[in-house]
Coordinates of C-alpha atoms and ligand atoms in Angstrom, one line a residue:
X290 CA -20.2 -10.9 -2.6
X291 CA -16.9 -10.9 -4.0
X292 CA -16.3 -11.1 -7.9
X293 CA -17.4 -13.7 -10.0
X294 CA -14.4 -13.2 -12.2
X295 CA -10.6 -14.9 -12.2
X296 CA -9.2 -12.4 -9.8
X297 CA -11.3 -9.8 -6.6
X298 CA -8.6 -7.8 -7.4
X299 CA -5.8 -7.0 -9.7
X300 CA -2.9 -5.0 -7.7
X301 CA -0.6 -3.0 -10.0
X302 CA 3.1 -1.5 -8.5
X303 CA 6.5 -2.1 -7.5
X304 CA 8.1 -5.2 -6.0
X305 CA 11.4 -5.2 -3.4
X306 CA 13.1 -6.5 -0.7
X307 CA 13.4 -4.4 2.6
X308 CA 16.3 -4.9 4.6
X309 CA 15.6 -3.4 8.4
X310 CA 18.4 -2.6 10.9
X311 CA 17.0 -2.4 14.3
X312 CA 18.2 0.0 17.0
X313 CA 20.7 2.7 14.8
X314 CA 21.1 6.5 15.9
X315 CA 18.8 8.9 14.1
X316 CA 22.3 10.4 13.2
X317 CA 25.0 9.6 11.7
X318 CA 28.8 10.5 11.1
X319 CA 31.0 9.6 8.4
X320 CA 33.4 6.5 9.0
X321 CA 31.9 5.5 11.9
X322 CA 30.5 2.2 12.0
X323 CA 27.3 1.6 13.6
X324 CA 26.2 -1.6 15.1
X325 CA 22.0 -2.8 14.5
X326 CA 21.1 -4.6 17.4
X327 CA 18.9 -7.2 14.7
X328 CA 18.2 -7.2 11.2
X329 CA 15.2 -8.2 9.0
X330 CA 15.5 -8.9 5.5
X331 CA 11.6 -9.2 4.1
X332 CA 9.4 -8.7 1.2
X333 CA 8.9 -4.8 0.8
X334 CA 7.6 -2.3 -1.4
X335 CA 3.7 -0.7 -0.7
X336 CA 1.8 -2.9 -3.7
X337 CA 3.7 -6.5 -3.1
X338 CA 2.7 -6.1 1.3
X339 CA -0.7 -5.1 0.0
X340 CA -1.2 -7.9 -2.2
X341 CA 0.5 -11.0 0.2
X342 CA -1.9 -9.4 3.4
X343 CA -5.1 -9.4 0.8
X344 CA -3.8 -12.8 0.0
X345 CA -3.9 -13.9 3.5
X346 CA -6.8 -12.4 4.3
X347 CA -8.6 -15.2 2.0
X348 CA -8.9 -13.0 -1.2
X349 CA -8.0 -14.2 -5.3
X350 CA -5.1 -11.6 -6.2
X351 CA -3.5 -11.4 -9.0
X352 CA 0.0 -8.9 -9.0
X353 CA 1.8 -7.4 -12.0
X354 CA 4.6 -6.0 -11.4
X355 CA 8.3 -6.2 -12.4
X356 CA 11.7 -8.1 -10.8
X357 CA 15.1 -8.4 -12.2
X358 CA 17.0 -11.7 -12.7
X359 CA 18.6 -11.9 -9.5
X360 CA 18.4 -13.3 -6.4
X361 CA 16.3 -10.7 -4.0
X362 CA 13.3 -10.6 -7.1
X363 CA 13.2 -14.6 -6.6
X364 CA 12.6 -14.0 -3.0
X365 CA 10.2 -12.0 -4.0
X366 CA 8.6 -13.7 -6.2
X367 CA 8.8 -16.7 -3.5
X368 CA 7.0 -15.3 -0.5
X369 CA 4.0 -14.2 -2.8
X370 CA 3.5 -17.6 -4.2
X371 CA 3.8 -19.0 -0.5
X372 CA 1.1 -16.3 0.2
X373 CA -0.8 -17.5 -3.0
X374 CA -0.6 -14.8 -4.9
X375 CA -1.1 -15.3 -8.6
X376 CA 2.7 -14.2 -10.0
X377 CA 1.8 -14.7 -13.9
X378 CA 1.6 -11.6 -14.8
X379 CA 5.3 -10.5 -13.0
X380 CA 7.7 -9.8 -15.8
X381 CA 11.6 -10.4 -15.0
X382 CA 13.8 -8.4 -16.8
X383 CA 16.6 -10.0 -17.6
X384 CA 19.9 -8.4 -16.7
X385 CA 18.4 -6.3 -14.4
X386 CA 18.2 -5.4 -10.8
X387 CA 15.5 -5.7 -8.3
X388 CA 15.1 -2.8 -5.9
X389 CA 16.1 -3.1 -2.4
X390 CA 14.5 -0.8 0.9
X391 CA 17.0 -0.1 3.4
X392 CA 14.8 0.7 6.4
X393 CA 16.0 1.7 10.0
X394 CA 13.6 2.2 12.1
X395 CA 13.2 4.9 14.6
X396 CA 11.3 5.1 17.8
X397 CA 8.1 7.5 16.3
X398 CA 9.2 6.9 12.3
X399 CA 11.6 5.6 10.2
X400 CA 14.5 6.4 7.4
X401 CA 13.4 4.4 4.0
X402 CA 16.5 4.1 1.7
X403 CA 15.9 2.8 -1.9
X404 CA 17.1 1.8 -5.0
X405 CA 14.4 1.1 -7.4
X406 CA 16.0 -1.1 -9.5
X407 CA 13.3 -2.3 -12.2
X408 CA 10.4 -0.6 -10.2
X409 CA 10.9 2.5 -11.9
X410 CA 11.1 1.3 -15.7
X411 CA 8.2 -0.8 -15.9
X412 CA 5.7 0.6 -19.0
X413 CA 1.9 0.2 -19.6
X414 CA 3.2 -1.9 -22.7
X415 CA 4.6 -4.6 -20.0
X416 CA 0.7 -5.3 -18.3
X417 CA -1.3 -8.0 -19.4
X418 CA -4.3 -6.4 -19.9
X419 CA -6.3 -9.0 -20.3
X420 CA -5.8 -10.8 -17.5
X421 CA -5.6 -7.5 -15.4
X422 CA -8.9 -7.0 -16.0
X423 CA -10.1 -10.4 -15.1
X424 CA -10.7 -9.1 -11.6
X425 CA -13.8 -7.2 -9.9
X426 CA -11.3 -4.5 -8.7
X427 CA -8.0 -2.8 -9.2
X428 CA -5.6 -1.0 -6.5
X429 CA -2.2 0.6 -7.6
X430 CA 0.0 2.1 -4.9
X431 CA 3.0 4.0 -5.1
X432 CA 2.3 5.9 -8.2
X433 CA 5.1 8.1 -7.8
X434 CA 7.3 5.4 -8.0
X435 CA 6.5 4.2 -11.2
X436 CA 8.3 6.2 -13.1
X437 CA 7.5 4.9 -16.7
X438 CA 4.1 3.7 -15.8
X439 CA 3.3 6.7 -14.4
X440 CA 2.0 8.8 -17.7
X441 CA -0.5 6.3 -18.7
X442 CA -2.2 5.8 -15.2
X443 CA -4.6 7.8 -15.7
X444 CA -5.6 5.4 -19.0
X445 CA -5.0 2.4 -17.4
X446 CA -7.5 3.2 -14.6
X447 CA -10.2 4.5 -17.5
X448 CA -9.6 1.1 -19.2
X449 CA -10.1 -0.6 -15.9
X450 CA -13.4 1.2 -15.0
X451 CA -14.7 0.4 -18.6
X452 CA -14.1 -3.2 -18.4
X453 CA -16.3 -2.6 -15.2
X454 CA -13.9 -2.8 -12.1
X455 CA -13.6 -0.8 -8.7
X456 CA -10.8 1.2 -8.4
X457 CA -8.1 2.1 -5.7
X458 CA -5.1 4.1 -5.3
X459 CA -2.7 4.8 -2.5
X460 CA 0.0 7.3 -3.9
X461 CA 2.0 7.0 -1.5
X462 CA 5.0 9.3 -1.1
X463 CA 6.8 11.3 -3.5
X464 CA 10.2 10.7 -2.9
X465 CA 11.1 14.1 -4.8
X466 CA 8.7 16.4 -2.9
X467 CA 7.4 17.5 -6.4
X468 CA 4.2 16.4 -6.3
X469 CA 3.4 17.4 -10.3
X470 CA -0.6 17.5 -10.3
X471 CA -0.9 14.7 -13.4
X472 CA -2.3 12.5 -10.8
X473 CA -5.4 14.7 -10.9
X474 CA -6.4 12.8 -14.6
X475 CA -6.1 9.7 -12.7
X476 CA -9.1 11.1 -10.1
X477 CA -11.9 10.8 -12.2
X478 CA -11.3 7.0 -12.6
X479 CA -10.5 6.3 -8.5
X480 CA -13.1 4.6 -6.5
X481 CA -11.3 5.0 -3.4
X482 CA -8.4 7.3 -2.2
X483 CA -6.3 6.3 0.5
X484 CA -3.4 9.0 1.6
X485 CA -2.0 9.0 4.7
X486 CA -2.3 12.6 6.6
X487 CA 0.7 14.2 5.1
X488 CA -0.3 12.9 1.4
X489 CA -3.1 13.9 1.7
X490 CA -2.1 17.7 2.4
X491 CA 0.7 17.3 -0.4
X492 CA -2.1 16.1 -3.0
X493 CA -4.6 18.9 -2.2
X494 CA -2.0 21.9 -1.8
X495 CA -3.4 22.6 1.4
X496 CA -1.8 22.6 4.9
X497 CA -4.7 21.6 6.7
X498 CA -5.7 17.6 6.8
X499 CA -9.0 18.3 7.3
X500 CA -9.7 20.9 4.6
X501 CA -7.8 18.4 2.1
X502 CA -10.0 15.3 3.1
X503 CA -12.6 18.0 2.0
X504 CA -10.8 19.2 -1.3
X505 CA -9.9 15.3 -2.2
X506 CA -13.4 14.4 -1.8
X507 CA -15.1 16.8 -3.6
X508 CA -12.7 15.0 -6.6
X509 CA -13.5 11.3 -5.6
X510 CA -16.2 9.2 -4.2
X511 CA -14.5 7.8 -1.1
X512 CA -11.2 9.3 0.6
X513 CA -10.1 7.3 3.4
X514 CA -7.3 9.3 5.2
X515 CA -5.0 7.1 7.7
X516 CA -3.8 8.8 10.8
X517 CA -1.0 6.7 12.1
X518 CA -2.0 5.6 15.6
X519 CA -5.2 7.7 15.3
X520 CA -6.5 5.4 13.1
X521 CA -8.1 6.7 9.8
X522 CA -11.1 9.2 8.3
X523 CA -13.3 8.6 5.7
X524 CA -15.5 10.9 3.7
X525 CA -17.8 10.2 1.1
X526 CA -18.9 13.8 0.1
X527 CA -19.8 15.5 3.1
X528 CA -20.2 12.6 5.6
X529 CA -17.6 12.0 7.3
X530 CA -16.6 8.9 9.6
X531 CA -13.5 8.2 11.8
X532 CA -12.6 5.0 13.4
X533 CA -9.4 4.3 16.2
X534 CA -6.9 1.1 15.9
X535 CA -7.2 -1.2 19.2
X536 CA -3.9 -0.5 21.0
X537 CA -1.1 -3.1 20.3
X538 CA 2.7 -3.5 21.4
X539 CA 4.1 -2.2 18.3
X540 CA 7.6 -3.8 17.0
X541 CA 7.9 -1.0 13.6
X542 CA 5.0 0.5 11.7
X543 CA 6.3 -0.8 8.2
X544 CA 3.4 -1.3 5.9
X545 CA 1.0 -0.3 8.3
X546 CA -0.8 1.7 5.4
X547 CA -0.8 -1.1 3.1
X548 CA -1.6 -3.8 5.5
X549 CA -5.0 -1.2 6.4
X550 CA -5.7 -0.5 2.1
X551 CA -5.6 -4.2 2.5
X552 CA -8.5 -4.9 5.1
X553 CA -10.4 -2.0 4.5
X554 CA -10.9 -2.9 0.3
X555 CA -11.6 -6.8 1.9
X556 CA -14.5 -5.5 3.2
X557 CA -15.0 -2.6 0.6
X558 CA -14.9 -5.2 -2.3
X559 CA -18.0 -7.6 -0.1
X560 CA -20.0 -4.2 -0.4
X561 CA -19.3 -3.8 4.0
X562 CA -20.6 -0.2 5.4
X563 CA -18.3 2.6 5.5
X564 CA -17.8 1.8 9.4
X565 CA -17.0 -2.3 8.4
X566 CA -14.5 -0.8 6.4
X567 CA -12.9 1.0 8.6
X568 CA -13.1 -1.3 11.4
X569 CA -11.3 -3.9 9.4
X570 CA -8.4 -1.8 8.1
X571 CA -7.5 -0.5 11.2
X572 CA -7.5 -4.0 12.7
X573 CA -4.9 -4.9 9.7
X574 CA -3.1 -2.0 10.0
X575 CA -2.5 -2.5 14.0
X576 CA -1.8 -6.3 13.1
X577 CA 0.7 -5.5 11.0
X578 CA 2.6 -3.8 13.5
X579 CA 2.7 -6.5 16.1
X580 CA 5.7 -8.2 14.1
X581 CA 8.4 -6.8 12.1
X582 CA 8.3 -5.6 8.2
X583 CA 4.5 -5.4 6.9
X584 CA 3.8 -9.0 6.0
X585 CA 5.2 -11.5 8.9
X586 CA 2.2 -11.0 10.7
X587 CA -0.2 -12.3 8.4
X588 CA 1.8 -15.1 7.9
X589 CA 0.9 -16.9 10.6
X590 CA -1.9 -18.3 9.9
X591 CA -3.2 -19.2 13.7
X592 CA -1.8 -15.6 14.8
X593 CA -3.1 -13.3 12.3
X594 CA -7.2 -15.4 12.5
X595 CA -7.0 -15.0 16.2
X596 CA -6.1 -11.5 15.9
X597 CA -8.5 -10.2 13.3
X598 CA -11.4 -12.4 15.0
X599 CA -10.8 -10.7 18.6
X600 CA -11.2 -7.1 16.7
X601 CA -14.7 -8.2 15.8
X602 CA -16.1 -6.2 18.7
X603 CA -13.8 -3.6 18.7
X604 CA -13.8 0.3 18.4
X605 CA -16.9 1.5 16.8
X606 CA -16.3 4.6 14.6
X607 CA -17.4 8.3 16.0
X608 CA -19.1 10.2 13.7
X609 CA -16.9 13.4 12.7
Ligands
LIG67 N1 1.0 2.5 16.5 C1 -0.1 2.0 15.9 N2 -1.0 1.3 16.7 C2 -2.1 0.7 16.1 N3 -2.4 0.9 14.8 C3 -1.6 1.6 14.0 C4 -0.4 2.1 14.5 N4 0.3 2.8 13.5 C5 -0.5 2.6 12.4 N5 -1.6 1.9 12.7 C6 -2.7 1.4 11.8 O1 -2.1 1.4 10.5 C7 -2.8 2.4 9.7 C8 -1.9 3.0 8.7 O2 -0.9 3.8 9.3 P1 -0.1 5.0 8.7 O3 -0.9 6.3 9.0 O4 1.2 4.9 9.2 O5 -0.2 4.8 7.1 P2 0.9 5.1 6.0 O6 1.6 6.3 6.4 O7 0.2 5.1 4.7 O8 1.8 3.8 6.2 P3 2.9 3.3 5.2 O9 4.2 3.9 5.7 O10 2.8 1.8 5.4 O11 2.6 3.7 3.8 C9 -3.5 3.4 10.6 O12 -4.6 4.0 10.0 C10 -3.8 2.4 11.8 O13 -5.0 1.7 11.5
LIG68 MG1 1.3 4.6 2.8

């Protein structure tokens, strides 16, 4: 069952807008002008898609994050609440700028362009506490990202655990390429890992995916590796399980990881089987890329039911 608390889960992270331009060269030259053949402008950032898709999905969320005072943090702010997201606990700095994704999107992956804006100056001082831990679980993504946050993770997720919640974390990229190990103190607290393939090798210091699901693991209880396409692994100490996507048209892959942290912790937070959970992410993840940007899929409502019903049979996991 899911919490009896306020919130199932408490999501912590950044909040943005992504713009998309369809259809533009994989390079460019200066003072040429290129021409997108459509645009998307949507709600972005990894922890904002992951908390409007667990939304959707029929789950309490609560998000704290930060916007500035302008216009693209009010459309933020506007599609979670549509999504019925609890927005209390997002802090607007005033005077300040909310960060914007430029994404163009290429046929295998994609360039991601950002500003941060106010993602990066958030501070442990600016959570509500109180109310963040008025939820049976807690998931923070892009941890790189948060660049003031970032040195008291590893407390906040210790604070979290002793106020009794189940953890998550998806890292996400870092944007430097520095990967600094301080995310190791943060470990010991995390329920659940979820890297994609080339984190995951980036976070173990190993150039092998397999041999880092095996390092990760050996330093938390559940690593749940996604693979794209492929679909995902998970390994819970030395079991290991892994589970393919159904095949879908795909329109872009944006917040394909998010939208599958999303439906795999729906079921993780019920107390579903390793294999439930997998099931269920990847039939997020490939929903989400049935319609552009990483949330307009679960918006509809009749679409996204229909979808995630007609999985139900779908792709049992092999055992690896
Ligand atoms: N082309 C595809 N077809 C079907 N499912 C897909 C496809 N691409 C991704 N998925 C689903 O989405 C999940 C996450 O994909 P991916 O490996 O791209 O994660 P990620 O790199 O963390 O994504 P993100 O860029 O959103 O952070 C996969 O495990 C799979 O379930
Ligand atoms: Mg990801």
């Amino acid at each position: 069952m899911p919490s009896q608390k306020k919130f199932d889960v408490s999501v912590v992270g950044e909040l943005n807008v992504d713009l998309v331009l369809y259809d533009l060269p994989g390079q460019f030259e200066l003072d040429r002008e290129y021409l997108a053949s459509n645009m998307s402008v949507t709600l972005g950032s990894s922890s904002a898609i992951f908390a409007h898709n667990l939304s959707r999905m029929g789950n309490r969320v609560g998000f704290h994050s930060a916007i500035g005072d302008d216009a693209f943090g009010q459309m933020c702010l506007d599609r979670l609440v549509e999504a019925g997201v609890d927005v209390s606990a997002i802090k607007r700095f005033s005077g300040k700028q909310t960060g914007i994704t430029v994404v163009l999107p290429q046929p295998e992956k994609r360039f991601i362009l950002t500003y941060p804006g106010v993602m990066d100056e958030m501070r442990f001082e600016d959570l509500d506490l109180h109310r963040l831990t008025q939820a049976g679980h807690l998931h923070l993504s892009s941890y790189f990202l948060q660049k003031a946050l970032r040195p008291r993770v590893a407390e906040l997720f210790r604070y979290a655990k002793q106020a009794g919640l189940s953890t998550s974390l998806d890292t996400n990229d870092d944007p430097q390429d520095h990967w600094e190990p301080d995310f190791l103190e943060v470990f010991p607290s995390v329920d659940v890992l979820l890297p994609n393939e080339r984190e995951a090798m980036r976070l173990a210091g190993i150039a092998d995916p397999i041999r880092s699901l095996d390092f990760l693991a050996a330093r938390v209880p559940l690593v749940v590796m996604k693979r794209g396409e492929q679909g995902a692994v998970a390994q819970r100490g030395n079991d290991r399980l892994d589970a393919m996507p159904p095949k879908v048209a795909t329109v872009d892959t944006i917040g394909a990881g998010d939208s599958f942290d999303a439906g795999f912790l729906h079921q993780f937070i019920r107390g579903a089987k390793i294999e439930e959970c997998l099931r269920f992410g990847n039939l997020a993840g490939a929903l989400s890329t049935t319609r552009t940007g990483g949330t307009e899929a679960f918006r509809d409502a009749a679409y996204r039911n229909a979808f995630l019903a007609e999985g139900k049979s779908a792709v049992l996991p092999r055992v690896g």
